[in-house]
mmCIF file of C-alpha atoms in Angstrom:
data_model
loop_
_atom_site.group_PDB
_atom_site.id
_atom_site.type_symbol
_atom_site.label_atom_id
_atom_site.label_comp_id
_atom_site.label_asym_id
_atom_site.label_seq_id
_atom_site.Cartn_x
_atom_site.Cartn_y
_atom_site.Cartn_z
ATOM 1 C CA MET K 45 0.000 0.000 0.000
ATOM 2 C CA ALA K 46 1.316 3.416 -0.955
ATOM 3 C CA LYS K 47 2.056 5.856 1.744
ATOM 4 C CA ILE K 48 0.248 9.256 1.566
ATOM 5 C CA PRO K 49 2.852 12.026 1.771
ATOM 6 C CA PHE K 50 0.713 14.212 4.024
ATOM 7 C CA PRO K 51 -1.697 13.283 6.720
ATOM 8 C CA ILE K 52 -5.421 13.582 5.918
ATOM 9 C CA HIS K 53 -7.331 15.183 8.720
ATOM 10 C CA GLN K 54 -11.019 15.183 9.171
ATOM 11 C CA PRO K 55 -12.303 18.757 9.410
ATOM 12 C CA SER K 56 -13.241 19.644 12.909
ATOM 13 C CA VAL K 57 -16.684 20.888 13.818
ATOM 14 C CA TYR K 58 -15.196 24.363 14.316
ATOM 15 C CA HIS K 59 -13.773 24.460 10.794
ATOM 16 C CA THR K 60 -17.041 23.172 9.342
ATOM 17 C CA HIS K 61 -19.008 25.908 11.113
ATOM 18 C CA MET K 62 -16.547 28.575 9.970
ATOM 19 C CA LEU K 63 -16.759 27.363 6.371
ATOM 20 C CA PHE K 64 -20.561 27.321 6.565
ATOM 21 C CA ARG K 65 -20.608 30.872 7.986
ATOM 22 C CA PHE K 66 -18.253 32.123 5.262
ATOM 23 C CA ILE K 67 -20.371 30.597 2.481
ATOM 24 C CA LEU K 68 -23.538 32.024 4.051
ATOM 25 C CA LEU K 69 -21.940 35.474 4.338
ATOM 26 C CA VAL K 70 -20.836 35.434 0.682
ATOM 27 C CA MET K 71 -24.301 34.367 -0.439
ATOM 28 C CA LEU K 72 -26.078 37.030 1.627
ATOM 29 C CA ALA K 73 -23.677 39.778 0.613
ATOM 30 C CA GLY K 74 -24.024 38.848 -3.047
ATOM 31 C CA GLU K 75 -27.803 38.823 -2.696
ATOM 32 C CA ALA K 76 -27.780 42.264 -1.043
ATOM 33 C CA PHE K 77 -25.722 43.797 -3.850
ATOM 34 C CA ALA K 78 -27.810 42.112 -6.539
ATOM 35 C CA ILE K 79 -31.070 43.542 -5.152
ATOM 36 C CA GLY K 80 -29.875 47.121 -4.821
ATOM 37 C CA SER K 81 -29.459 49.569 -7.656
ATOM 38 C CA PRO K 82 -26.860 52.291 -8.010
ATOM 39 C CA TYR K 83 -27.613 55.528 -6.210
ATOM 40 C CA THR K 84 -28.667 58.316 -8.521
ATOM 41 C CA PRO K 85 -29.243 61.657 -6.806
ATOM 42 C CA ASP K 86 -32.466 63.510 -7.544
ATOM 43 C CA LEU K 87 -31.154 66.910 -8.585
ATOM 44 C CA PRO K 88 -33.549 69.776 -9.320
ATOM 45 C CA ASN K 89 -33.408 71.531 -12.665
ATOM 46 C CA PRO K 90 -31.101 74.524 -11.996
ATOM 47 C CA ILE K 91 -33.054 76.737 -14.397
ATOM 48 C CA LEU K 92 -36.235 76.270 -12.355
ATOM 49 C CA GLU K 93 -34.715 77.174 -8.977
ATOM 50 C CA PRO K 94 -36.735 80.139 -7.658
ATOM 51 C CA TRP K 95 -33.750 82.157 -6.413
ATOM 52 C CA ARG K 96 -32.542 82.516 -10.024
ATOM 53 C CA TRP K 97 -35.634 84.422 -11.131
ATOM 54 C CA ARG K 98 -36.905 87.896 -10.377
ATOM 55 C CA ALA K 99 -40.358 89.191 -11.255
ATOM 56 C CA TYR K 100 -40.760 92.638 -12.819
ATOM 57 C CA PRO K 101 -44.433 93.590 -12.426
ATOM 58 C CA ALA K 102 -43.899 96.736 -14.542
ATOM 59 C CA LEU K 103 -43.109 94.500 -17.530
ATOM 60 C CA GLU K 104 -46.474 92.758 -17.424
ATOM 61 C CA GLY K 105 -48.439 93.315 -20.595
ATOM 62 C CA TYR K 106 -45.360 93.624 -22.806
ATOM 63 C CA GLU K 107 -44.358 90.819 -25.130
ATOM 64 C CA ILE K 108 -40.622 90.522 -24.453
ATOM 65 C CA VAL K 109 -38.775 89.371 -27.573
ATOM 66 C CA CYS K 110 -35.125 89.826 -26.558
ATOM 67 C CA ALA K 111 -33.030 91.133 -23.677
ATOM 68 C CA THR K 112 -29.496 92.169 -22.766
ATOM 69 C CA GLU K 113 -27.570 93.758 -19.900
ATOM 70 C CA ASP K 114 -25.208 96.693 -20.336
ATOM 71 C CA GLU K 115 -21.938 97.404 -18.490
ATOM 72 C CA ASP K 116 -23.792 99.485 -15.872
ATOM 73 C CA GLY K 117 -26.126 96.620 -14.987
ATOM 74 C CA ASN K 118 -29.159 98.085 -16.759
ATOM 75 C CA LEU K 119 -31.480 95.519 -18.296
ATOM 76 C CA TRP K 120 -32.734 96.253 -21.817
ATOM 77 C CA PHE K 121 -35.817 94.486 -23.166
ATOM 78 C CA GLY K 122 -36.899 94.475 -26.787
ATOM 79 C CA THR K 123 -40.655 94.102 -27.251
ATOM 80 C CA THR K 124 -43.074 93.966 -30.151
ATOM 81 C CA THR K 125 -43.373 97.777 -30.250
ATOM 82 C CA CYS K 126 -40.683 99.409 -28.102
ATOM 83 C CA ILE K 127 -37.588 99.021 -25.924
ATOM 84 C CA LEU K 128 -37.674 99.077 -22.130
ATOM 85 C CA ARG K 129 -34.670 99.899 -19.919
ATOM 86 C CA HIS K 130 -34.701 98.826 -16.280
ATOM 87 C CA ASP K 131 -32.086 100.451 -14.037
ATOM 88 C CA ASP K 132 -33.203 99.011 -10.645
ATOM 89 C CA LEU K 133 -35.100 102.233 -9.859
ATOM 90 C CA ARG K 134 -37.410 102.697 -12.811
ATOM 91 C CA ILE K 135 -38.357 101.396 -16.211
ATOM 92 C CA THR K 136 -37.907 103.776 -19.143
ATOM 93 C CA LEU K 137 -39.824 103.250 -22.384
ATOM 94 C CA PHE K 138 -38.283 104.078 -25.776
ATOM 95 C CA ASP K 139 -40.606 104.113 -28.798
ATOM 96 C CA GLU K 140 -41.202 106.154 -31.983
ATOM 97 C CA ASN K 141 -40.851 109.360 -29.949
ATOM 98 C CA HIS K 142 -37.250 108.354 -29.188
ATOM 99 C CA GLY K 143 -36.084 107.502 -32.712
ATOM 100 C CA LEU K 144 -37.279 103.918 -33.100
ATOM 101 C CA ASP K 145 -39.495 102.932 -36.008
ATOM 102 C CA GLY K 146 -42.300 101.286 -33.993
ATOM 103 C CA GLU K 147 -41.504 97.856 -35.386
ATOM 104 C CA ARG K 148 -40.868 94.632 -33.481
ATOM 105 C CA VAL K 149 -37.408 94.648 -31.895
ATOM 106 C CA VAL K 150 -35.923 91.361 -33.055
ATOM 107 C CA ALA K 151 -32.507 91.692 -31.368
ATOM 108 C CA ILE K 152 -30.802 93.862 -28.787
ATOM 109 C CA THR K 153 -27.142 93.660 -27.816
ATOM 110 C CA THR K 154 -24.228 95.582 -26.353
ATOM 111 C CA HIS K 155 -20.740 96.223 -27.652
ATOM 112 C CA GLY K 156 -18.572 97.968 -25.100
ATOM 113 C CA ARG K 157 -20.635 100.876 -23.825
ATOM 114 C CA HIS K 158 -22.855 100.967 -26.931
ATOM 115 C CA ILE K 159 -26.363 99.491 -27.140
ATOM 116 C CA TYR K 160 -27.680 98.291 -30.502
ATOM 117 C CA CYS K 161 -31.080 96.989 -31.536
ATOM 118 C CA ALA K 162 -32.447 95.591 -34.761
ATOM 119 C CA THR K 163 -35.927 95.797 -36.234
ATOM 120 C CA PRO K 164 -37.130 94.563 -39.625
ATOM 121 C CA LYS K 165 -36.489 98.079 -40.974
ATOM 122 C CA GLY K 166 -33.003 98.749 -39.628
ATOM 123 C CA VAL K 167 -30.325 98.769 -36.948
ATOM 124 C CA PHE K 168 -30.329 101.456 -34.254
ATOM 125 C CA GLN K 169 -27.736 102.675 -31.744
ATOM 126 C CA PHE K 170 -28.673 104.258 -28.428
ATOM 127 C CA GLY K 171 -27.323 107.754 -27.796
ATOM 128 C CA LEU K 172 -27.765 109.541 -24.464
ATOM 129 C CA THR K 173 -31.552 109.776 -24.635
ATOM 130 C CA ASP K 174 -32.652 108.619 -28.097
ATOM 131 C CA TRP K 175 -32.024 105.952 -30.716
ATOM 132 C CA ASP K 176 -30.261 106.756 -33.991
ATOM 133 C CA ARG K 177 -30.558 104.655 -37.128
ATOM 134 C CA VAL K 178 -27.140 103.331 -38.184
ATOM 135 C CA PHE K 179 -28.250 100.964 -40.939
ATOM 136 C CA PRO K 180 -29.594 101.593 -43.451
ATOM 137 C CA PRO K 181 -28.625 105.269 -43.268
ATOM 138 C CA GLU K 182 -31.412 107.840 -42.830
ATOM 139 C CA GLY K 183 -33.299 108.409 -46.072
ATOM 140 C CA ASP K 184 -32.131 105.077 -47.545
ATOM 141 C CA HIS K 185 -35.109 102.930 -46.539
ATOM 142 C CA ALA K 186 -35.468 99.532 -48.108
#
C-alpha cells in the first residue's frame, strides 16, 4: 500500500461551522448587492430654482422678444413695439418718440458701452436719450 505524503485530517466541527458561515456570508452579501441599484441623486433643474428668477411687475403686458444687460447693470428688453430699460429704480420706455421705427425689436445687444437693436427696418444705436438709425442710413429705406 502506498504511503500518503501528508496526513489527511477530518475537518473539525469548528472548521465546518466557519466554512458554513463564510459561504452564508458570501451568499447574503451577493444577494444584497444584486437587489440594490446604483444611487442616482435627484437633482432639481437649476433653471427652475426660484432664487434665479426675479419678477418685474412693470413688464407685465409687454411681449418681451429679446433682452441684454449693459456694463452698468441696466437691463434692456426688446418688445413687439418698443424698448424698455430697467435700471433698478425705474423702467424707461423708448418708442417712436425716441427715434425707433415702432416695429418689433428682433434683437438687442451691447458692444462695449454701446447698445444696438435691430428691427425689420433697420439697426439702431442708443445715444444719451434717443435711438439713432445706423443701418440703413437715414433716407435710404429699403
